[in-house]
Amino acid sequence: MPDSQISVKEEVVLLDGATLQLKWFYSEPQPAQDKPILVFLHDSLGCIKLWRDFPERLAQATGATTLVYDREGYGQSSAFRSTNREQDYLEREADVLEQLLAKLQVNKAILFGHSDGGSIALMAAAKYKSRIAGVIAEGAHVFVEGLTLAGIRTAVHDFRNTDLPQRLHKYHGAKTDQVFSAWSDTWLSPHFRSWNIEHFLPAIHCPVLVVQGEADEYGTLAQVKAIVGQVQGPSQQLIIPGIGHTPHRQARELVLQKASAFIAAIP
């Protein structure tokens, strides 16, 4: 469909003791109530603002009502109540997503998840089949790889030796150190090496689009193969040569085009 005019609304919701920052993009006129809502799930260091204008652009292209939110601990949401993470911390975020969608009375959602957000989206689709109509998983992980750990060690070096903390502070403020250490300490800890969510994949029956840069510094194409090979719903993949971990930024127009077509094909 042609680009739609978009209105924007921000709100804060209280969910299980945490305040979450939300941002909505509405097409004008409002779409039919039975149309799925497009929901964005950010990465391990991300937030609403770090998506930049991509959610709005996809909302314009598809006419879908679109929700972007900061998970607890990130962006403008409340700080982490604990930075001690167990192996199931991403699965718990899938449960939080289900609670949020129920609170907002969103009965059908198409999830666009980047990195950690992609992993959360896959688990949500496996656990909450009646609510999730489709998944776009960009740079998602379903198991730990050596390349992933090497990429995180590089990020730790940059956090200690470059202006990376100052750049992240613009988005996370006083929570910056917690955001970074919660991610890096968890993934680099010995107990996390065995993390694997492949057992969720056969329970996914909705359409899935897997997007990955061929030069992703945090994961190999084995992640894509595992997802596409094990989900039970119709799946497709978009592998982009020369692109790293953030295809929606590094190859924005291509990802917008492919994501729009994928969304349009979902009943």
PDB file of C-alpha atoms in Angstrom:
ATOM      1  CA  MET A   1       0.000   0.000   0.000  1.00  0.00           C
ATOM      2  CA  PRO A   2       1.233   3.603  -0.478  1.00  0.00           C
ATOM      3  CA  ASP A   3       2.860   5.399   2.425  1.00  0.00           C
ATOM      4  CA  SER A   4       0.344   6.407   5.087  1.00  0.00           C
ATOM      5  CA  GLN A   5       0.210   9.561   7.137  1.00  0.00           C
ATOM      6  CA  ILE A   6       1.347   8.799  10.677  1.00  0.00           C
ATOM      7  CA  SER A   7       0.408  10.185  14.074  1.00  0.00           C
ATOM      8  CA  VAL A   8       2.596   9.542  17.104  1.00  0.00           C
ATOM      9  CA  LYS A   9       1.743   8.981  20.758  1.00  0.00           C
ATOM     10  CA  GLU A  10       4.029   8.340  23.722  1.00  0.00           C
ATOM     11  CA  GLU A  11       2.902   6.856  27.003  1.00  0.00           C
ATOM     12  CA  VAL A  12       4.199   5.189  30.142  1.00  0.00           C
ATOM     13  CA  VAL A  13       2.619   2.032  31.533  1.00  0.00           C
ATOM     14  CA  LEU A  14       3.121   0.318  34.870  1.00  0.00           C
ATOM     15  CA  LEU A  15       3.636  -3.415  34.489  1.00  0.00           C
ATOM     16  CA  ASP A  16       4.469  -5.719  37.379  1.00  0.00           C
ATOM     17  CA  GLY A  17       6.171  -2.934  39.331  1.00  0.00           C
ATOM     18  CA  ALA A  18       8.189  -1.506  36.424  1.00  0.00           C
ATOM     19  CA  THR A  19       7.417   1.580  34.347  1.00  0.00           C
ATOM     20  CA  LEU A  20       7.818   1.011  30.613  1.00  0.00           C
ATOM     21  CA  GLN A  21       8.145   3.755  28.014  1.00  0.00           C
ATOM     22  CA  LEU A  22       6.005   3.176  24.922  1.00  0.00           C
ATOM     23  CA  LYS A  23       5.809   4.916  21.574  1.00  0.00           C
ATOM     24  CA  TRP A  24       2.945   4.346  19.131  1.00  0.00           C
ATOM     25  CA  PHE A  25       2.721   5.103  15.422  1.00  0.00           C
ATOM     26  CA  TYR A  26      -0.830   5.230  14.060  1.00  0.00           C
ATOM     27  CA  SER A  27      -1.838   5.390  10.432  1.00  0.00           C
ATOM     28  CA  GLU A  28      -4.549   7.876   9.536  1.00  0.00           C
ATOM     29  CA  PRO A  29      -7.307   6.860   9.228  1.00  0.00           C
ATOM     30  CA  GLN A  30      -7.044   4.176  11.899  1.00  0.00           C
ATOM     31  CA  PRO A  31      -6.676   0.655  10.487  1.00  0.00           C
ATOM     32  CA  ALA A  32      -9.296  -2.042  11.025  1.00  0.00           C
ATOM     33  CA  GLN A  33      -9.344  -3.400  14.565  1.00  0.00           C
ATOM     34  CA  ASP A  34      -8.675  -6.951  13.397  1.00  0.00           C
ATOM     35  CA  LYS A  35      -5.363  -6.023  11.747  1.00  0.00           C
ATOM     36  CA  PRO A  36      -2.244  -7.193  13.622  1.00  0.00           C
ATOM     37  CA  ILE A  37      -0.204  -4.619  15.512  1.00  0.00           C
ATOM     38  CA  LEU A  38       3.493  -4.367  14.584  1.00  0.00           C
ATOM     39  CA  VAL A  39       5.684  -4.549  17.715  1.00  0.00           C
ATOM     40  CA  PHE A  40       9.418  -3.744  17.794  1.00  0.00           C
ATOM     41  CA  LEU A  41      11.785  -5.442  20.258  1.00  0.00           C
ATOM     42  CA  HIS A  42      15.189  -3.782  20.641  1.00  0.00           C
ATOM     43  CA  ASP A  43      18.621  -5.351  21.032  1.00  0.00           C
ATOM     44  CA  SER A  44      20.837  -5.810  24.102  1.00  0.00           C
ATOM     45  CA  LEU A  45      22.007  -2.168  24.216  1.00  0.00           C
ATOM     46  CA  GLY A  46      19.033  -0.656  22.430  1.00  0.00           C
ATOM     47  CA  CYS A  47      15.927   1.394  23.139  1.00  0.00           C
ATOM     48  CA  ILE A  48      13.173   3.261  21.314  1.00  0.00           C
ATOM     49  CA  LYS A  49      15.437   6.103  20.188  1.00  0.00           C
ATOM     50  CA  LEU A  50      18.125   3.811  18.799  1.00  0.00           C
ATOM     51  CA  TRP A  51      15.652   2.435  16.259  1.00  0.00           C
ATOM     52  CA  ARG A  52      15.746   5.981  14.828  1.00  0.00           C
ATOM     53  CA  ASP A  53      13.039   6.401  12.160  1.00  0.00           C
ATOM     54  CA  PHE A  54      12.845   2.772  11.043  1.00  0.00           C
ATOM     55  CA  PRO A  55       9.617   1.856  12.922  1.00  0.00           C
ATOM     56  CA  GLU A  56       7.881   4.957  11.610  1.00  0.00           C
ATOM     57  CA  ARG A  57       9.034   4.205   8.066  1.00  0.00           C
ATOM     58  CA  LEU A  58       7.719   0.647   8.277  1.00  0.00           C
ATOM     59  CA  ALA A  59       4.445   1.904   9.761  1.00  0.00           C
ATOM     60  CA  GLN A  60       4.112   4.300   6.829  1.00  0.00           C
ATOM     61  CA  ALA A  61       4.876   1.594   4.302  1.00  0.00           C
ATOM     62  CA  THR A  62       2.439  -0.960   5.727  1.00  0.00           C
ATOM     63  CA  GLY A  63      -0.277   1.132   7.360  1.00  0.00           C
ATOM     64  CA  ALA A  64       0.131  -1.017  10.476  1.00  0.00           C
ATOM     65  CA  THR A  65      -0.375   0.443  13.916  1.00  0.00           C
ATOM     66  CA  THR A  66       3.105   0.116  15.414  1.00  0.00           C
ATOM     67  CA  LEU A  67       4.368  -0.136  18.984  1.00  0.00           C
ATOM     68  CA  VAL A  68       7.958   0.377  20.129  1.00  0.00           C
ATOM     69  CA  TYR A  69       8.917   0.104  23.797  1.00  0.00           C
ATOM     70  CA  ASP A  70      11.900   0.252  26.120  1.00  0.00           C
ATOM     71  CA  ARG A  71      12.280  -2.925  28.141  1.00  0.00           C
ATOM     72  CA  GLU A  72      12.850  -2.576  31.874  1.00  0.00           C
ATOM     73  CA  GLY A  73      16.345  -1.163  32.477  1.00  0.00           C
ATOM     74  CA  TYR A  74      16.656   0.528  29.071  1.00  0.00           C
ATOM     75  CA  GLY A  75      16.064   3.966  27.602  1.00  0.00           C
ATOM     76  CA  GLN A  76      13.353   5.868  29.454  1.00  0.00           C
ATOM     77  CA  SER A  77      11.899   2.859  31.280  1.00  0.00           C
ATOM     78  CA  SER A  78      12.657   2.265  34.953  1.00  0.00           C
ATOM     79  CA  ALA A  79      16.054   0.900  36.001  1.00  0.00           C
ATOM     80  CA  PHE A  80      16.769  -2.798  36.408  1.00  0.00           C
ATOM     81  CA  ARG A  81      15.568  -4.128  39.731  1.00  0.00           C
ATOM     82  CA  SER A  82      18.358  -6.701  39.453  1.00  0.00           C
ATOM     83  CA  THR A  83      21.198  -7.165  36.983  1.00  0.00           C
ATOM     84  CA  ASN A  84      21.703 -10.815  37.983  1.00  0.00           C
ATOM     85  CA  ARG A  85      20.538 -12.753  34.960  1.00  0.00           C
ATOM     86  CA  GLU A  86      19.889 -16.455  34.679  1.00  0.00           C
ATOM     87  CA  GLN A  87      19.873 -18.416  31.420  1.00  0.00           C
ATOM     88  CA  ASP A  88      16.146 -17.803  31.008  1.00  0.00           C
ATOM     89  CA  TYR A  89      16.292 -13.992  31.161  1.00  0.00           C
ATOM     90  CA  LEU A  90      15.273 -13.586  27.525  1.00  0.00           C
ATOM     91  CA  GLU A  91      12.419 -16.057  27.929  1.00  0.00           C
ATOM     92  CA  ARG A  92      11.232 -13.961  30.859  1.00  0.00           C
ATOM     93  CA  GLU A  93      11.168 -10.953  28.542  1.00  0.00           C
ATOM     94  CA  ALA A  94       8.928 -12.934  26.188  1.00  0.00           C
ATOM     95  CA  ASP A  95       6.586 -13.407  29.168  1.00  0.00           C
ATOM     96  CA  VAL A  96       6.716  -9.663  29.918  1.00  0.00           C
ATOM     97  CA  LEU A  97       5.818  -8.986  26.279  1.00  0.00           C
ATOM     98  CA  GLU A  98       2.768 -11.240  26.595  1.00  0.00           C
ATOM     99  CA  GLN A  99       1.702  -9.391  29.766  1.00  0.00           C
ATOM    100  CA  LEU A 100       2.176  -6.030  28.049  1.00  0.00           C
ATOM    101  CA  LEU A 101       0.167  -7.015  24.979  1.00  0.00           C
ATOM    102  CA  ALA A 102      -2.612  -8.372  27.177  1.00  0.00           C
ATOM    103  CA  LYS A 103      -2.684  -5.135  29.183  1.00  0.00           C
ATOM    104  CA  LEU A 104      -2.845  -3.093  25.987  1.00  0.00           C
ATOM    105  CA  GLN A 105      -5.549  -5.398  24.574  1.00  0.00           C
ATOM    106  CA  VAL A 106      -3.430  -6.260  21.544  1.00  0.00           C
ATOM    107  CA  ASN A 107      -4.877  -9.559  20.366  1.00  0.00           C
ATOM    108  CA  LYS A 108      -2.674 -10.071  17.313  1.00  0.00           C
ATOM    109  CA  ALA A 109       0.915  -8.908  16.892  1.00  0.00           C
ATOM    110  CA  ILE A 110       3.654  -9.178  14.306  1.00  0.00           C
ATOM    111  CA  LEU A 111       7.014  -8.969  16.061  1.00  0.00           C
ATOM    112  CA  PHE A 112      10.127  -7.300  14.626  1.00  0.00           C
ATOM    113  CA  GLY A 113      12.996  -8.210  16.931  1.00  0.00           C
ATOM    114  CA  HIS A 114      16.652  -7.261  16.578  1.00  0.00           C
ATOM    115  CA  SER A 115      19.404  -9.390  18.197  1.00  0.00           C
ATOM    116  CA  ASP A 116      18.189 -10.107  21.768  1.00  0.00           C
ATOM    117  CA  GLY A 117      14.830  -8.800  20.591  1.00  0.00           C
ATOM    118  CA  GLY A 118      14.823 -11.393  17.814  1.00  0.00           C
ATOM    119  CA  SER A 119      15.419 -14.181  20.312  1.00  0.00           C
ATOM    120  CA  ILE A 120      12.604 -12.816  22.486  1.00  0.00           C
ATOM    121  CA  ALA A 121      10.292 -12.687  19.454  1.00  0.00           C
ATOM    122  CA  LEU A 122      10.963 -16.320  18.580  1.00  0.00           C
ATOM    123  CA  MET A 123      10.237 -17.514  22.108  1.00  0.00           C
ATOM    124  CA  ALA A 124       7.098 -15.392  22.301  1.00  0.00           C
ATOM    125  CA  ALA A 125       5.855 -16.943  19.043  1.00  0.00           C
ATOM    126  CA  ALA A 126       6.495 -20.420  20.437  1.00  0.00           C
ATOM    127  CA  LYS A 127       4.815 -19.785  23.798  1.00  0.00           C
ATOM    128  CA  TYR A 128       1.936 -17.489  22.825  1.00  0.00           C
ATOM    129  CA  LYS A 129       0.761 -18.819  19.480  1.00  0.00           C
ATOM    130  CA  SER A 130      -2.727 -17.304  19.614  1.00  0.00           C
ATOM    131  CA  ARG A 131      -1.367 -13.760  19.920  1.00  0.00           C
ATOM    132  CA  ILE A 132       1.652 -13.779  17.570  1.00  0.00           C
ATOM    133  CA  ALA A 133       0.782 -13.682  13.857  1.00  0.00           C
ATOM    134  CA  GLY A 134       4.311 -13.405  12.480  1.00  0.00           C
ATOM    135  CA  VAL A 135       7.971 -12.809  13.364  1.00  0.00           C
ATOM    136  CA  ILE A 136      10.764 -10.853  11.697  1.00  0.00           C
ATOM    137  CA  ALA A 137      13.959 -11.953  13.460  1.00  0.00           C
ATOM    138  CA  GLU A 138      16.962  -9.777  12.619  1.00  0.00           C
ATOM    139  CA  GLY A 139      20.388 -10.883  13.824  1.00  0.00           C
ATOM    140  CA  ALA A 140      18.714 -13.231  16.321  1.00  0.00           C
ATOM    141  CA  HIS A 141      20.591 -15.827  18.354  1.00  0.00           C
ATOM    142  CA  VAL A 142      19.363 -19.297  19.257  1.00  0.00           C
ATOM    143  CA  PHE A 143      22.674 -20.555  20.705  1.00  0.00           C
ATOM    144  CA  VAL A 144      26.041 -19.146  21.770  1.00  0.00           C
ATOM    145  CA  GLU A 145      28.872 -19.057  19.218  1.00  0.00           C
ATOM    146  CA  GLY A 146      32.541 -18.237  19.538  1.00  0.00           C
ATOM    147  CA  LEU A 147      32.038 -15.303  17.146  1.00  0.00           C
ATOM    148  CA  THR A 148      29.352 -13.920  19.457  1.00  0.00           C
ATOM    149  CA  LEU A 149      31.702 -13.970  22.437  1.00  0.00           C
ATOM    150  CA  ALA A 150      34.530 -12.430  20.411  1.00  0.00           C
ATOM    151  CA  GLY A 151      32.226  -9.606  19.344  1.00  0.00           C
ATOM    152  CA  ILE A 152      31.198  -8.965  22.941  1.00  0.00           C
ATOM    153  CA  ARG A 153      34.825  -8.924  24.101  1.00  0.00           C
ATOM    154  CA  THR A 154      35.519  -6.292  21.437  1.00  0.00           C
ATOM    155  CA  ALA A 155      32.576  -4.262  22.747  1.00  0.00           C
ATOM    156  CA  VAL A 156      33.943  -4.540  26.314  1.00  0.00           C
ATOM    157  CA  HIS A 157      37.291  -3.213  25.095  1.00  0.00           C
ATOM    158  CA  ASP A 158      35.531  -0.327  23.360  1.00  0.00           C
ATOM    159  CA  PHE A 159      33.455   0.437  26.454  1.00  0.00           C
ATOM    160  CA  ARG A 160      36.655   0.727  28.503  1.00  0.00           C
ATOM    161  CA  ASN A 161      38.795   2.557  25.975  1.00  0.00           C
ATOM    162  CA  THR A 162      36.598   4.681  23.696  1.00  0.00           C
ATOM    163  CA  ASP A 163      33.699   7.117  23.936  1.00  0.00           C
ATOM    164  CA  LEU A 164      31.160   4.265  23.761  1.00  0.00           C
ATOM    165  CA  PRO A 165      29.918   4.955  27.345  1.00  0.00           C
ATOM    166  CA  GLN A 166      29.250   8.597  26.463  1.00  0.00           C
ATOM    167  CA  ARG A 167      27.401   7.611  23.292  1.00  0.00           C
ATOM    168  CA  LEU A 168      25.223   5.114  25.162  1.00  0.00           C
ATOM    169  CA  HIS A 169      24.605   7.632  27.950  1.00  0.00           C
ATOM    170  CA  LYS A 170      22.604   9.748  25.500  1.00  0.00           C
ATOM    171  CA  TYR A 171      20.045   6.956  25.380  1.00  0.00           C
ATOM    172  CA  HIS A 172      20.220   5.232  28.773  1.00  0.00           C
ATOM    173  CA  GLY A 173      21.442   8.021  31.073  1.00  0.00           C
ATOM    174  CA  ALA A 174      22.485   6.899  34.556  1.00  0.00           C
ATOM    175  CA  LYS A 175      21.512   3.328  33.661  1.00  0.00           C
ATOM    176  CA  THR A 176      24.289   3.014  31.053  1.00  0.00           C
ATOM    177  CA  ASP A 177      26.778   1.009  33.122  1.00  0.00           C
ATOM    178  CA  GLN A 178      24.055  -1.387  34.230  1.00  0.00           C
ATOM    179  CA  VAL A 179      22.792  -1.864  30.672  1.00  0.00           C
ATOM    180  CA  PHE A 180      26.252  -2.704  29.375  1.00  0.00           C
ATOM    181  CA  SER A 181      27.417  -4.923  32.233  1.00  0.00           C
ATOM    182  CA  ALA A 182      24.127  -6.850  32.418  1.00  0.00           C
ATOM    183  CA  TRP A 183      24.655  -7.818  28.782  1.00  0.00           C
ATOM    184  CA  SER A 184      28.403  -8.404  28.642  1.00  0.00           C
ATOM    185  CA  ASP A 185      28.798 -10.074  32.040  1.00  0.00           C
ATOM    186  CA  THR A 186      25.938 -12.464  31.343  1.00  0.00           C
ATOM    187  CA  TRP A 187      27.000 -13.568  27.874  1.00  0.00           C
ATOM    188  CA  LEU A 188      30.684 -13.901  28.816  1.00  0.00           C
ATOM    189  CA  SER A 189      30.000 -15.889  31.983  1.00  0.00           C
ATOM    190  CA  PRO A 190      30.856 -19.610  31.869  1.00  0.00           C
ATOM    191  CA  HIS A 191      27.334 -20.639  32.910  1.00  0.00           C
ATOM    192  CA  PHE A 192      25.847 -18.963  29.823  1.00  0.00           C
ATOM    193  CA  ARG A 193      27.913 -20.924  27.281  1.00  0.00           C
ATOM    194  CA  SER A 194      25.279 -23.668  27.216  1.00  0.00           C
ATOM    195  CA  TRP A 195      22.386 -21.250  26.524  1.00  0.00           C
ATOM    196  CA  ASN A 196      20.290 -22.631  23.679  1.00  0.00           C
ATOM    197  CA  ILE A 197      16.677 -21.940  22.668  1.00  0.00           C
ATOM    198  CA  GLU A 198      16.422 -24.260  19.668  1.00  0.00           C
ATOM    199  CA  HIS A 199      13.877 -26.402  21.528  1.00  0.00           C
ATOM    200  CA  PHE A 200      11.382 -23.524  21.146  1.00  0.00           C
ATOM    201  CA  LEU A 201      11.635 -23.428  17.347  1.00  0.00           C
ATOM    202  CA  PRO A 202       9.461 -26.454  16.435  1.00  0.00           C
ATOM    203  CA  ALA A 203       6.601 -24.856  18.387  1.00  0.00           C
ATOM    204  CA  ILE A 204       6.555 -21.831  16.046  1.00  0.00           C
ATOM    205  CA  HIS A 205       3.797 -22.146  13.446  1.00  0.00           C
ATOM    206  CA  CYS A 206       3.405 -18.533  12.298  1.00  0.00           C
ATOM    207  CA  PRO A 207       5.292 -17.082   9.299  1.00  0.00           C
ATOM    208  CA  VAL A 208       8.917 -16.174  10.052  1.00  0.00           C
ATOM    209  CA  LEU A 209      11.329 -13.922   8.148  1.00  0.00           C
ATOM    210  CA  VAL A 210      14.971 -14.247   9.242  1.00  0.00           C
ATOM    211  CA  VAL A 211      17.205 -11.284   8.366  1.00  0.00           C
ATOM    212  CA  GLN A 212      20.966 -11.361   8.816  1.00  0.00           C
ATOM    213  CA  GLY A 213      24.018  -9.567   7.525  1.00  0.00           C
ATOM    214  CA  GLU A 214      26.509 -11.939   5.974  1.00  0.00           C
ATOM    215  CA  ALA A 215      29.273 -10.099   7.865  1.00  0.00           C
ATOM    216  CA  ASP A 216      27.421 -10.060  11.206  1.00  0.00           C
ATOM    217  CA  GLU A 217      30.071  -9.610  13.893  1.00  0.00           C
ATOM    218  CA  TYR A 218      27.944 -11.356  16.535  1.00  0.00           C
ATOM    219  CA  GLY A 219      26.714 -14.488  14.773  1.00  0.00           C
ATOM    220  CA  THR A 220      27.220 -16.768  11.791  1.00  0.00           C
ATOM    221  CA  LEU A 221      24.723 -18.002   9.233  1.00  0.00           C
ATOM    222  CA  ALA A 222      24.381 -21.144  11.369  1.00  0.00           C
ATOM    223  CA  GLN A 223      21.845 -19.124  13.386  1.00  0.00           C
ATOM    224  CA  VAL A 224      19.737 -18.560  10.279  1.00  0.00           C
ATOM    225  CA  LYS A 225      19.998 -22.209   9.236  1.00  0.00           C
ATOM    226  CA  ALA A 226      18.883 -23.361  12.679  1.00  0.00           C
ATOM    227  CA  ILE A 227      15.843 -21.069  12.738  1.00  0.00           C
ATOM    228  CA  VAL A 228      14.662 -21.674   9.170  1.00  0.00           C
ATOM    229  CA  GLY A 229      15.295 -25.405   9.462  1.00  0.00           C
ATOM    230  CA  GLN A 230      13.327 -25.931  12.658  1.00  0.00           C
ATOM    231  CA  VAL A 231      10.324 -23.579  12.723  1.00  0.00           C
ATOM    232  CA  GLN A 232       7.143 -25.274  11.545  1.00  0.00           C
ATOM    233  CA  GLY A 233       5.481 -22.242   9.970  1.00  0.00           C
ATOM    234  CA  PRO A 234       6.364 -20.855   6.530  1.00  0.00           C
ATOM    235  CA  SER A 235       9.826 -19.315   6.688  1.00  0.00           C
ATOM    236  CA  GLN A 236      12.065 -17.246   4.483  1.00  0.00           C
ATOM    237  CA  GLN A 237      15.481 -15.695   4.864  1.00  0.00           C
ATOM    238  CA  LEU A 238      17.150 -12.484   3.795  1.00  0.00           C
ATOM    239  CA  ILE A 239      20.947 -12.719   3.865  1.00  0.00           C
ATOM    240  CA  ILE A 240      22.584  -9.415   2.941  1.00  0.00           C
ATOM    241  CA  PRO A 241      26.216  -9.483   1.688  1.00  0.00           C
ATOM    242  CA  GLY A 242      28.689  -7.063   3.246  1.00  0.00           C
ATOM    243  CA  ILE A 243      26.325  -6.092   6.067  1.00  0.00           C
ATOM    244  CA  GLY A 244      26.936  -6.490   9.802  1.00  0.00           C
ATOM    245  CA  HIS A 245      24.682  -6.878  12.832  1.00  0.00           C
ATOM    246  CA  THR A 246      22.235  -4.038  12.078  1.00  0.00           C
ATOM    247  CA  PRO A 247      20.670  -4.596   8.642  1.00  0.00           C
ATOM    248  CA  HIS A 248      17.738  -2.256   9.350  1.00  0.00           C
ATOM    249  CA  ARG A 249      20.268   0.569   9.567  1.00  0.00           C
ATOM    250  CA  GLN A 250      22.972  -0.620   7.167  1.00  0.00           C
ATOM    251  CA  ALA A 251      20.594  -1.741   4.400  1.00  0.00           C
ATOM    252  CA  ARG A 252      17.498   0.172   5.443  1.00  0.00           C
ATOM    253  CA  GLU A 253      15.640   0.410   2.133  1.00  0.00           C
ATOM    254  CA  LEU A 254      16.080  -3.278   1.326  1.00  0.00           C
ATOM    255  CA  VAL A 255      14.928  -4.365   4.789  1.00  0.00           C
ATOM    256  CA  LEU A 256      11.940  -1.992   4.599  1.00  0.00           C
ATOM    257  CA  GLN A 257      10.969  -3.469   1.238  1.00  0.00           C
ATOM    258  CA  LYS A 258      11.287  -7.110   2.316  1.00  0.00           C
ATOM    259  CA  ALA A 259       9.667  -6.543   5.716  1.00  0.00           C
ATOM    260  CA  SER A 260       6.742  -4.688   4.127  1.00  0.00           C
ATOM    261  CA  ALA A 261       6.119  -7.516   1.666  1.00  0.00           C
ATOM    262  CA  PHE A 262       6.318 -10.088   4.460  1.00  0.00           C
ATOM    263  CA  ILE A 263       3.830  -8.177   6.606  1.00  0.00           C
ATOM    264  CA  ALA A 264       1.433  -7.653   3.692  1.00  0.00           C
ATOM    265  CA  ALA A 265       1.304 -11.410   3.067  1.00  0.00           C
ATOM    266  CA  ILE A 266       0.196 -12.243   6.642  1.00  0.00           C
ATOM    267  CA  PRO A 267      -3.575 -12.826   6.771  1.00  0.00           C
TER     268      PRO A 267
END
